[in-house]
Amino acid sequence: LFVENYITIKLIKRWFKQLMHCRKEPIMLFKRKLYQKLLKWKEISAGSSALLIEGARRIGKSTIVEEFAKAEYDDYMLLDFARESTDIKDNFINNINDLDTFFRNLFLLKGRSLHGKNCVIIFDEVQLFPWARQAIKYLVQDGRYEYIETGSLISIHKNVQNILIPSEEYKLKMYPMDFEEFLWATDDTVSYEAIKDAFIKRKPLGDSIHRQLMNKFRTYMVVGGMPQAVDAYIAGKDFTQIDFVKRNILSLYKEDLYKYDSENNQRASIIFRTIPEQLENKNSHFKFSLIDKNARYQNYINAVNFVAESMIGNECIHVTKPEIALELFADRSNFKLYMGDTGLLVTQIMKSQDNVDENIYKSLIFGKLGINQRMIIENMVAQMLKASGHDLYFHKYRYTPSDESNEKKYEIDFLTVKNKKICPIEVKSSSYTSHKSFDYFVKKYQLKMQDRYIIYTKDLMQKDNILYIPIY
């Protein structure tokens, strides 16, 4: 509570300062959970490491870093390598071994210096100029200033082939806004506390509250967590305008993929484009035959990894055995691939329509649109698990029920580990509460499990040693 109040006071001060300077450009300034991690890094690192914030394009990396710099430092300098001059870049190449000359030239070229004992230099879009990232080693050792880097992972891994990656670099991943952050953006400070309290006490919220929260969550699900889309929603734009914002982001991703995937015959672009079609499959398993009848995993493995590492997609890997060390049993040839942001998935699904009618979005929010809503809800669960720090795994198995003679196939949608015990998660797109796959899973493996969860669209309920939790 102290940290949240501290952050709020800092943001209010910043907003007031901006108001007094009469800034006219729109400012998307949302409260993000990453801010607390930035504070923790600053305190613990104390200048001994640079911070690299990794994430997909347009998720708010640059915004939160600049606001952090304004609020937490005496002064800061922003180097945006998408715009910096050749002279600025040459200074990194020619003078990094003489830091007195380097800083003298930097300040002359930028037309200003840094004032105060506690200053930071931001390397924005650092993937566009790898020499700046390599220089971090020497800049951190020098100790005059602190350093924060932001990078779009769609190209950051590609552009480090010929440079020395600094060990003095602490990495944080940034994801689209989650539901709690979306509620903060809408000035709703009570819904999350109610949800949290119900989960801790294992008590339902009641039909009326549940319906209200489901409507809010469905709204979040179709708007998504990209700050520009959320900003459009907060500003009162209709869903046609919000969809236009998301289509522009998808176009940006496609252009980036095309630019950085030229040597792979645009395979990553194809992988990303077919995600909605793949999720329509039974159990959402990725099928290369939908790309090309002759396509094989070994020919596309780099493209799949590229999409997953860029954080525009979330890969869920099959494990052959449900053991605590899940990664040891990973079968990467069998996987699911979800969209990094569910709001973008919704727009991808509707891409065949030139103009998305307002009523289509409203029908989706109220659960009345005749499309595969399971894929949307399952994508959201994957997105939230990933944002919470979980790697994504699933498990399929065969089992012969006692009342039948034939062996059948079953599947657990997601597996994670809690308190050194397996936690299976099943996702339902309705109020359906069947759990045969859970029951046979326990019988087959005789596991000691921490918790079993069924995520569905009804109110919280505990039954048969299973916790049924609403999607929100």
PDB file of C-alpha atoms in Angstrom, residues 4-278:
ATOM      1  CA  GLU A   4       1.209   2.179  -4.460  1.00  0.00           C
ATOM      2  CA  ASN A   5       0.569   5.479  -2.674  1.00  0.00           C
ATOM      3  CA  TYR A   6       4.147   6.576  -3.321  1.00  0.00           C
ATOM      4  CA  ILE A   7       3.760   5.835  -7.030  1.00  0.00           C
ATOM      5  CA  THR A   8       0.403   7.628  -7.161  1.00  0.00           C
ATOM      6  CA  ILE A   9       1.864  10.766  -5.547  1.00  0.00           C
ATOM      7  CA  LYS A  10       4.754  10.732  -8.014  1.00  0.00           C
ATOM      8  CA  LEU A  11       2.371  10.414 -10.962  1.00  0.00           C
ATOM      9  CA  ILE A  12       0.145  13.230  -9.667  1.00  0.00           C
ATOM     10  CA  LYS A  13       3.187  15.492  -9.367  1.00  0.00           C
ATOM     11  CA  ARG A  14       4.205  14.637 -12.904  1.00  0.00           C
ATOM     12  CA  TRP A  15       0.693  15.212 -14.291  1.00  0.00           C
ATOM     13  CA  PHE A  16       0.529  18.607 -12.545  1.00  0.00           C
ATOM     14  CA  LYS A  17       3.927  19.613 -13.933  1.00  0.00           C
ATOM     15  CA  GLN A  18       2.829  18.643 -17.435  1.00  0.00           C
ATOM     16  CA  LEU A  19      -0.421  20.573 -17.032  1.00  0.00           C
ATOM     17  CA  MET A  20       1.464  23.689 -15.969  1.00  0.00           C
ATOM     18  CA  HIS A  21       3.625  23.398 -19.075  1.00  0.00           C
ATOM     19  CA  CYS A  22       0.440  23.092 -21.186  1.00  0.00           C
ATOM     20  CA  ARG A  23       1.575  20.044 -23.162  1.00  0.00           C
ATOM     21  CA  LYS A  24      -0.812  19.601 -26.061  1.00  0.00           C
ATOM     22  CA  GLU A  25       0.125  16.120 -27.312  1.00  0.00           C
ATOM     23  CA  PRO A  26      -1.968  13.206 -25.974  1.00  0.00           C
ATOM     24  CA  ILE A  27      -0.346  11.331 -23.103  1.00  0.00           C
ATOM     25  CA  MET A  28      -1.179   7.680 -22.496  1.00  0.00           C
ATOM     26  CA  LEU A  29      -0.181   7.452 -18.863  1.00  0.00           C
ATOM     27  CA  PHE A  30      -1.578   4.355 -17.223  1.00  0.00           C
ATOM     28  CA  LYS A  31      -0.633   2.804 -13.916  1.00  0.00           C
ATOM     29  CA  ARG A  32       1.418  -0.305 -14.701  1.00  0.00           C
ATOM     30  CA  LYS A  33       2.643  -3.045 -12.379  1.00  0.00           C
ATOM     31  CA  LEU A  34       6.068  -2.902 -13.992  1.00  0.00           C
ATOM     32  CA  TYR A  35       6.681   0.427 -12.229  1.00  0.00           C
ATOM     33  CA  GLN A  36       7.178  -1.358  -8.904  1.00  0.00           C
ATOM     34  CA  LYS A  37       9.741  -3.664 -10.526  1.00  0.00           C
ATOM     35  CA  LEU A  38      11.573  -0.607 -11.836  1.00  0.00           C
ATOM     36  CA  LEU A  39      11.688   0.821  -8.315  1.00  0.00           C
ATOM     37  CA  LYS A  40      13.017  -2.457  -6.965  1.00  0.00           C
ATOM     38  CA  TRP A  41      15.725  -2.629  -9.640  1.00  0.00           C
ATOM     39  CA  LYS A  42      16.821   0.940  -8.923  1.00  0.00           C
ATOM     40  CA  GLU A  43      17.083   0.254  -5.196  1.00  0.00           C
ATOM     41  CA  ILE A  44      18.871  -3.097  -5.402  1.00  0.00           C
ATOM     42  CA  SER A  45      21.095  -2.371  -8.376  1.00  0.00           C
ATOM     43  CA  ALA A  46      22.234   1.051  -7.137  1.00  0.00           C
ATOM     44  CA  GLY A  47      23.966   1.710 -10.448  1.00  0.00           C
ATOM     45  CA  SER A  48      25.687  -1.677 -10.722  1.00  0.00           C
ATOM     46  CA  SER A  49      23.605  -2.766 -13.726  1.00  0.00           C
ATOM     47  CA  ALA A  50      21.662  -1.344 -16.631  1.00  0.00           C
ATOM     48  CA  LEU A  51      18.014  -2.309 -17.031  1.00  0.00           C
ATOM     49  CA  LEU A  52      16.750  -3.764 -20.311  1.00  0.00           C
ATOM     50  CA  ILE A  53      12.966  -3.823 -20.739  1.00  0.00           C
ATOM     51  CA  GLU A  54      11.994  -6.328 -23.416  1.00  0.00           C
ATOM     52  CA  GLY A  55       8.621  -6.610 -25.050  1.00  0.00           C
ATOM     53  CA  ALA A  56       6.576  -6.398 -28.208  1.00  0.00           C
ATOM     54  CA  ARG A  57       6.034  -3.096 -29.972  1.00  0.00           C
ATOM     55  CA  ARG A  58       3.333  -0.710 -28.702  1.00  0.00           C
ATOM     56  CA  ILE A  59       2.913  -2.141 -25.206  1.00  0.00           C
ATOM     57  CA  GLY A  60       4.086   1.018 -23.411  1.00  0.00           C
ATOM     58  CA  LYS A  61       7.806   0.415 -22.778  1.00  0.00           C
ATOM     59  CA  SER A  62       8.968   3.891 -23.789  1.00  0.00           C
ATOM     60  CA  THR A  63       6.133   5.624 -21.936  1.00  0.00           C
ATOM     61  CA  ILE A  64       6.692   3.949 -18.574  1.00  0.00           C
ATOM     62  CA  VAL A  65      10.487   4.340 -18.765  1.00  0.00           C
ATOM     63  CA  GLU A  66      10.305   8.065 -19.483  1.00  0.00           C
ATOM     64  CA  GLU A  67       7.744   8.640 -16.731  1.00  0.00           C
ATOM     65  CA  PHE A  68       9.938   6.644 -14.347  1.00  0.00           C
ATOM     66  CA  ALA A  69      12.928   8.780 -15.292  1.00  0.00           C
ATOM     67  CA  LYS A  70      10.994  12.006 -14.747  1.00  0.00           C
ATOM     68  CA  ALA A  71       9.689  10.935 -11.345  1.00  0.00           C
ATOM     69  CA  GLU A  72      12.648   9.050  -9.852  1.00  0.00           C
ATOM     70  CA  TYR A  73      15.747  10.909 -11.086  1.00  0.00           C
ATOM     71  CA  ASP A  74      17.103  14.448 -10.850  1.00  0.00           C
ATOM     72  CA  ASP A  75      17.513  14.576 -14.625  1.00  0.00           C
ATOM     73  CA  TYR A  76      17.447  12.258 -17.631  1.00  0.00           C
ATOM     74  CA  MET A  77      18.396  12.104 -21.297  1.00  0.00           C
ATOM     75  CA  LEU A  78      16.498  10.131 -23.926  1.00  0.00           C
ATOM     76  CA  LEU A  79      18.347   8.630 -26.879  1.00  0.00           C
ATOM     77  CA  ASP A  80      15.808   7.286 -29.359  1.00  0.00           C
ATOM     78  CA  PHE A  81      17.789   5.205 -31.829  1.00  0.00           C
ATOM     79  CA  ALA A  82      14.927   5.269 -34.301  1.00  0.00           C
ATOM     80  CA  ARG A  83      15.630   9.007 -34.673  1.00  0.00           C
ATOM     81  CA  GLU A  84      19.154   9.776 -33.476  1.00  0.00           C
ATOM     82  CA  SER A  85      21.632  11.306 -35.904  1.00  0.00           C
ATOM     83  CA  THR A  86      24.599   9.559 -37.464  1.00  0.00           C
ATOM     84  CA  ASP A  87      26.873  11.762 -35.359  1.00  0.00           C
ATOM     85  CA  ILE A  88      25.318  10.433 -32.130  1.00  0.00           C
ATOM     86  CA  LYS A  89      25.784   6.848 -33.311  1.00  0.00           C
ATOM     87  CA  ASP A  90      29.348   7.470 -34.502  1.00  0.00           C
ATOM     88  CA  ASN A  91      30.166   8.783 -31.032  1.00  0.00           C
ATOM     89  CA  PHE A  92      29.414   5.327 -29.605  1.00  0.00           C
ATOM     90  CA  ILE A  93      31.623   3.631 -32.179  1.00  0.00           C
ATOM     91  CA  ASN A  94      34.585   6.028 -32.082  1.00  0.00           C
ATOM     92  CA  ASN A  95      34.778   7.301 -28.495  1.00  0.00           C
ATOM     93  CA  ILE A  96      33.471   4.640 -26.116  1.00  0.00           C
ATOM     94  CA  ASN A  97      37.079   3.891 -25.034  1.00  0.00           C
ATOM     95  CA  ASP A  98      37.474   7.516 -23.937  1.00  0.00           C
ATOM     96  CA  LEU A  99      34.371   8.266 -21.865  1.00  0.00           C
ATOM     97  CA  ASP A 100      35.321  11.859 -21.079  1.00  0.00           C
ATOM     98  CA  THR A 101      35.340  12.570 -24.799  1.00  0.00           C
ATOM     99  CA  PHE A 102      32.231  10.428 -25.298  1.00  0.00           C
ATOM    100  CA  PHE A 103      30.131  12.408 -22.793  1.00  0.00           C
ATOM    101  CA  ARG A 104      31.522  15.756 -23.942  1.00  0.00           C
ATOM    102  CA  ASN A 105      30.504  15.007 -27.530  1.00  0.00           C
ATOM    103  CA  LEU A 106      27.170  13.516 -26.498  1.00  0.00           C
ATOM    104  CA  PHE A 107      26.163  16.623 -24.565  1.00  0.00           C
ATOM    105  CA  LEU A 108      27.347  18.931 -27.352  1.00  0.00           C
ATOM    106  CA  LEU A 109      25.405  16.974 -29.966  1.00  0.00           C
ATOM    107  CA  LYS A 110      22.246  16.871 -27.814  1.00  0.00           C
ATOM    108  CA  GLY A 111      22.616  20.532 -26.859  1.00  0.00           C
ATOM    109  CA  ARG A 112      22.352  19.910 -23.133  1.00  0.00           C
ATOM    110  CA  SER A 113      24.012  18.145 -20.218  1.00  0.00           C
ATOM    111  CA  LEU A 114      22.655  16.300 -17.178  1.00  0.00           C
ATOM    112  CA  HIS A 115      22.252  18.072 -13.835  1.00  0.00           C
ATOM    113  CA  GLY A 116      22.154  16.434 -10.409  1.00  0.00           C
ATOM    114  CA  LYS A 117      23.765  13.463  -8.715  1.00  0.00           C
ATOM    115  CA  ASN A 118      21.036  10.997  -9.642  1.00  0.00           C
ATOM    116  CA  CYS A 119      20.652  10.941 -13.437  1.00  0.00           C
ATOM    117  CA  VAL A 120      19.699   8.312 -16.009  1.00  0.00           C
ATOM    118  CA  ILE A 121      20.237   7.933 -19.748  1.00  0.00           C
ATOM    119  CA  ILE A 122      17.558   6.038 -21.685  1.00  0.00           C
ATOM    120  CA  PHE A 123      18.475   3.971 -24.743  1.00  0.00           C
ATOM    121  CA  ASP A 124      15.117   3.701 -26.496  1.00  0.00           C
ATOM    122  CA  GLU A 125      14.685   1.160 -29.327  1.00  0.00           C
ATOM    123  CA  VAL A 126      18.180  -0.114 -28.554  1.00  0.00           C
ATOM    124  CA  GLN A 127      17.733  -3.053 -30.933  1.00  0.00           C
ATOM    125  CA  LEU A 128      18.129  -0.605 -33.825  1.00  0.00           C
ATOM    126  CA  PHE A 129      21.691   0.255 -32.752  1.00  0.00           C
ATOM    127  CA  PRO A 130      23.468  -2.729 -31.129  1.00  0.00           C
ATOM    128  CA  TRP A 131      26.674  -0.704 -30.554  1.00  0.00           C
ATOM    129  CA  ALA A 132      24.869   1.234 -27.814  1.00  0.00           C
ATOM    130  CA  ARG A 133      23.946  -2.004 -26.082  1.00  0.00           C
ATOM    131  CA  GLN A 134      27.532  -3.251 -26.264  1.00  0.00           C
ATOM    132  CA  ALA A 135      28.710   0.053 -24.721  1.00  0.00           C
ATOM    133  CA  ILE A 136      26.624  -0.620 -21.587  1.00  0.00           C
ATOM    134  CA  LYS A 137      29.479  -2.648 -20.065  1.00  0.00           C
ATOM    135  CA  TYR A 138      31.805   0.346 -20.035  1.00  0.00           C
ATOM    136  CA  LEU A 139      29.148   2.939 -19.196  1.00  0.00           C
ATOM    137  CA  VAL A 140      27.984   1.026 -16.114  1.00  0.00           C
ATOM    138  CA  GLN A 141      31.554   0.495 -14.925  1.00  0.00           C
ATOM    139  CA  ASP A 142      32.159   4.237 -15.346  1.00  0.00           C
ATOM    140  CA  GLY A 143      29.383   4.911 -12.838  1.00  0.00           C
ATOM    141  CA  ARG A 144      28.492   8.519 -13.697  1.00  0.00           C
ATOM    142  CA  TYR A 145      24.907   7.746 -14.639  1.00  0.00           C
ATOM    143  CA  GLU A 146      22.357   4.949 -14.612  1.00  0.00           C
ATOM    144  CA  TYR A 147      21.019   3.379 -17.794  1.00  0.00           C
ATOM    145  CA  ILE A 148      17.690   1.964 -18.951  1.00  0.00           C
ATOM    146  CA  GLU A 149      17.234   0.290 -22.332  1.00  0.00           C
ATOM    147  CA  THR A 150      14.038  -0.596 -24.146  1.00  0.00           C
ATOM    148  CA  GLY A 151      13.929  -3.061 -26.996  1.00  0.00           C
ATOM    149  CA  SER A 152      11.425  -4.685 -29.275  1.00  0.00           C
ATOM    150  CA  LEU A 153      12.142  -8.391 -29.231  1.00  0.00           C
ATOM    151  CA  ILE A 154      10.993  -8.761 -32.806  1.00  0.00           C
ATOM    152  CA  SER A 155      14.489  -7.720 -33.785  1.00  0.00           C
ATOM    153  CA  ILE A 156      16.597  -7.476 -30.633  1.00  0.00           C
ATOM    154  CA  HIS A 157      17.830 -11.082 -30.849  1.00  0.00           C
ATOM    155  CA  LYS A 158      18.580 -10.766 -34.542  1.00  0.00           C
ATOM    156  CA  ASN A 159      20.733  -7.654 -34.132  1.00  0.00           C
ATOM    157  CA  VAL A 160      23.212  -8.945 -31.546  1.00  0.00           C
ATOM    158  CA  GLN A 161      25.103 -11.442 -33.679  1.00  0.00           C
ATOM    159  CA  ASN A 162      28.305  -9.384 -33.893  1.00  0.00           C
ATOM    160  CA  ILE A 163      28.356  -7.660 -30.516  1.00  0.00           C
ATOM    161  CA  LEU A 164      29.312  -8.607 -26.981  1.00  0.00           C
ATOM    162  CA  ILE A 165      26.192  -8.873 -24.804  1.00  0.00           C
ATOM    163  CA  PRO A 166      26.891  -7.011 -21.542  1.00  0.00           C
ATOM    164  CA  SER A 167      26.718  -9.049 -18.339  1.00  0.00           C
ATOM    165  CA  GLU A 168      25.883  -5.812 -16.506  1.00  0.00           C
ATOM    166  CA  GLU A 169      22.339  -5.962 -17.896  1.00  0.00           C
ATOM    167  CA  TYR A 170      19.251  -6.825 -15.836  1.00  0.00           C
ATOM    168  CA  LYS A 171      16.254  -7.837 -17.939  1.00  0.00           C
ATOM    169  CA  LEU A 172      12.551  -7.338 -17.347  1.00  0.00           C
ATOM    170  CA  LYS A 173       9.780  -8.463 -19.688  1.00  0.00           C
ATOM    171  CA  MET A 174       6.783  -6.209 -20.277  1.00  0.00           C
ATOM    172  CA  TYR A 175       3.414  -7.550 -21.391  1.00  0.00           C
ATOM    173  CA  PRO A 176       0.134  -5.977 -22.502  1.00  0.00           C
ATOM    174  CA  MET A 177      -2.038  -4.525 -19.743  1.00  0.00           C
ATOM    175  CA  ASP A 178      -3.725  -7.229 -17.668  1.00  0.00           C
ATOM    176  CA  PHE A 179      -7.289  -7.065 -16.353  1.00  0.00           C
ATOM    177  CA  GLU A 180      -6.304  -5.352 -13.123  1.00  0.00           C
ATOM    178  CA  GLU A 181      -4.396  -2.657 -15.022  1.00  0.00           C
ATOM    179  CA  PHE A 182      -7.383  -2.270 -17.347  1.00  0.00           C
ATOM    180  CA  LEU A 183      -9.621  -1.716 -14.306  1.00  0.00           C
ATOM    181  CA  TRP A 184      -7.189   0.895 -12.988  1.00  0.00           C
ATOM    182  CA  ALA A 185      -7.376   2.663 -16.357  1.00  0.00           C
ATOM    183  CA  THR A 186     -11.174   2.841 -16.035  1.00  0.00           C
ATOM    184  CA  ASP A 187     -10.888   4.257 -12.480  1.00  0.00           C
ATOM    185  CA  ASP A 188     -12.275   1.021 -11.037  1.00  0.00           C
ATOM    186  CA  THR A 189     -10.477   0.361  -7.747  1.00  0.00           C
ATOM    187  CA  VAL A 190     -13.039  -1.948  -6.138  1.00  0.00           C
ATOM    188  CA  SER A 191     -13.638  -4.835  -8.565  1.00  0.00           C
ATOM    189  CA  TYR A 192     -10.201  -6.408  -8.229  1.00  0.00           C
ATOM    190  CA  GLU A 193     -10.325  -6.367  -4.429  1.00  0.00           C
ATOM    191  CA  ALA A 194     -13.693  -8.119  -4.530  1.00  0.00           C
ATOM    192  CA  ILE A 195     -12.339 -10.745  -6.944  1.00  0.00           C
ATOM    193  CA  LYS A 196      -9.264 -11.302  -4.797  1.00  0.00           C
ATOM    194  CA  ASP A 197     -11.296 -11.601  -1.598  1.00  0.00           C
ATOM    195  CA  ALA A 198     -13.667 -14.128  -3.189  1.00  0.00           C
ATOM    196  CA  PHE A 199     -10.742 -16.242  -4.380  1.00  0.00           C
ATOM    197  CA  ILE A 200      -8.978 -16.224  -1.016  1.00  0.00           C
ATOM    198  CA  LYS A 201     -12.156 -17.070   0.924  1.00  0.00           C
ATOM    199  CA  ARG A 202     -13.388 -19.502  -1.764  1.00  0.00           C
ATOM    200  CA  LYS A 203     -16.788 -17.795  -1.798  1.00  0.00           C
ATOM    201  CA  PRO A 204     -18.944 -16.829  -4.802  1.00  0.00           C
ATOM    202  CA  LEU A 205     -19.743 -13.166  -5.408  1.00  0.00           C
ATOM    203  CA  GLY A 206     -23.385 -13.703  -6.310  1.00  0.00           C
ATOM    204  CA  ASP A 207     -25.186 -13.570  -9.658  1.00  0.00           C
ATOM    205  CA  SER A 208     -25.556  -9.803 -10.046  1.00  0.00           C
ATOM    206  CA  ILE A 209     -21.936  -8.974  -9.161  1.00  0.00           C
ATOM    207  CA  HIS A 210     -20.699 -11.876 -11.277  1.00  0.00           C
ATOM    208  CA  ARG A 211     -22.640 -10.655 -14.334  1.00  0.00           C
ATOM    209  CA  GLN A 212     -21.257  -7.151 -13.862  1.00  0.00           C
ATOM    210  CA  LEU A 213     -17.670  -8.433 -13.642  1.00  0.00           C
ATOM    211  CA  MET A 214     -18.125 -10.725 -16.643  1.00  0.00           C
ATOM    212  CA  ASN A 215     -19.281  -7.762 -18.735  1.00  0.00           C
ATOM    213  CA  LYS A 216     -16.219  -5.786 -17.660  1.00  0.00           C
ATOM    214  CA  PHE A 217     -13.936  -8.708 -18.409  1.00  0.00           C
ATOM    215  CA  ARG A 218     -15.475  -9.376 -21.811  1.00  0.00           C
ATOM    216  CA  THR A 219     -15.004  -5.693 -22.608  1.00  0.00           C
ATOM    217  CA  TYR A 220     -11.349  -5.981 -21.632  1.00  0.00           C
ATOM    218  CA  MET A 221     -11.059  -9.170 -23.658  1.00  0.00           C
ATOM    219  CA  VAL A 222     -12.216  -7.548 -26.910  1.00  0.00           C
ATOM    220  CA  VAL A 223     -10.456  -4.208 -26.343  1.00  0.00           C
ATOM    221  CA  GLY A 224      -7.269  -5.987 -25.297  1.00  0.00           C
ATOM    222  CA  GLY A 225      -4.294  -4.760 -23.314  1.00  0.00           C
ATOM    223  CA  MET A 226      -2.466  -2.639 -25.883  1.00  0.00           C
ATOM    224  CA  PRO A 227      -2.264   0.854 -24.306  1.00  0.00           C
ATOM    225  CA  GLN A 228      -3.337   2.624 -27.511  1.00  0.00           C
ATOM    226  CA  ALA A 229      -6.502   0.525 -27.718  1.00  0.00           C
ATOM    227  CA  VAL A 230      -7.237   1.030 -24.017  1.00  0.00           C
ATOM    228  CA  ASP A 231      -6.639   4.768 -24.412  1.00  0.00           C
ATOM    229  CA  ALA A 232      -9.149   4.859 -27.284  1.00  0.00           C
ATOM    230  CA  TYR A 233     -11.699   3.027 -25.127  1.00  0.00           C
ATOM    231  CA  ILE A 234     -11.149   5.371 -22.166  1.00  0.00           C
ATOM    232  CA  ALA A 235     -11.500   8.358 -24.500  1.00  0.00           C
ATOM    233  CA  GLY A 236     -14.985   7.167 -25.437  1.00  0.00           C
ATOM    234  CA  LYS A 237     -14.173   5.991 -28.957  1.00  0.00           C
ATOM    235  CA  ASP A 238     -16.576   3.442 -30.401  1.00  0.00           C
ATOM    236  CA  PHE A 239     -15.482  -0.119 -31.105  1.00  0.00           C
ATOM    237  CA  THR A 240     -15.061   0.569 -34.803  1.00  0.00           C
ATOM    238  CA  GLN A 241     -12.431   3.179 -33.939  1.00  0.00           C
ATOM    239  CA  ILE A 242     -10.813   0.891 -31.351  1.00  0.00           C
ATOM    240  CA  ASP A 243     -10.646  -1.884 -33.945  1.00  0.00           C
ATOM    241  CA  PHE A 244      -8.955   0.560 -36.331  1.00  0.00           C
ATOM    242  CA  VAL A 245      -6.232   1.182 -33.703  1.00  0.00           C
ATOM    243  CA  LYS A 246      -5.659  -2.546 -33.290  1.00  0.00           C
ATOM    244  CA  ARG A 247      -5.510  -3.133 -37.051  1.00  0.00           C
ATOM    245  CA  ASN A 248      -2.769  -0.528 -37.269  1.00  0.00           C
ATOM    246  CA  ILE A 249      -0.788  -2.355 -34.571  1.00  0.00           C
ATOM    247  CA  LEU A 250      -1.206  -5.651 -36.421  1.00  0.00           C
ATOM    248  CA  SER A 251      -0.039  -3.975 -39.623  1.00  0.00           C
ATOM    249  CA  LEU A 252       3.029  -2.735 -37.760  1.00  0.00           C
ATOM    250  CA  TYR A 253       3.790  -6.265 -36.553  1.00  0.00           C
ATOM    251  CA  LYS A 254       3.392  -7.638 -40.075  1.00  0.00           C
ATOM    252  CA  GLU A 255       5.746  -5.003 -41.490  1.00  0.00           C
ATOM    253  CA  ASP A 256       8.325  -5.785 -38.793  1.00  0.00           C
ATOM    254  CA  LEU A 257       8.055  -9.507 -39.416  1.00  0.00           C
ATOM    255  CA  TYR A 258       8.436  -8.975 -43.143  1.00  0.00           C
ATOM    256  CA  LYS A 259      11.479  -6.765 -42.603  1.00  0.00           C
ATOM    257  CA  TYR A 260      13.306  -9.070 -40.188  1.00  0.00           C
ATOM    258  CA  ASP A 261      12.259 -12.420 -41.681  1.00  0.00           C
ATOM    259  CA  SER A 262      13.509 -11.987 -45.234  1.00  0.00           C
ATOM    260  CA  GLU A 263      16.054 -14.808 -45.087  1.00  0.00           C
ATOM    261  CA  ASN A 264      13.429 -17.310 -43.862  1.00  0.00           C
ATOM    262  CA  ASN A 265      11.072 -16.897 -46.833  1.00  0.00           C
ATOM    263  CA  GLN A 266       8.605 -14.999 -44.616  1.00  0.00           C
ATOM    264  CA  ARG A 267       7.900 -18.136 -42.567  1.00  0.00           C
ATOM    265  CA  ALA A 268       7.483 -16.194 -39.306  1.00  0.00           C
ATOM    266  CA  SER A 269       4.990 -13.893 -41.031  1.00  0.00           C
ATOM    267  CA  ILE A 270       3.006 -16.923 -42.181  1.00  0.00           C
ATOM    268  CA  ILE A 271       3.116 -18.495 -38.700  1.00  0.00           C
ATOM    269  CA  PHE A 272       1.803 -15.295 -37.089  1.00  0.00           C
ATOM    270  CA  ARG A 273      -0.902 -14.771 -39.690  1.00  0.00           C
ATOM    271  CA  THR A 274      -2.359 -18.265 -39.223  1.00  0.00           C
ATOM    272  CA  ILE A 275      -2.655 -18.184 -35.402  1.00  0.00           C
ATOM    273  CA  PRO A 276      -6.470 -17.636 -35.389  1.00  0.00           C
ATOM    274  CA  GLU A 277      -6.968 -20.467 -37.863  1.00  0.00           C
ATOM    275  CA  GLN A 278      -4.729 -22.734 -35.771  1.00  0.00           C
TER     276      GLN A 278
END
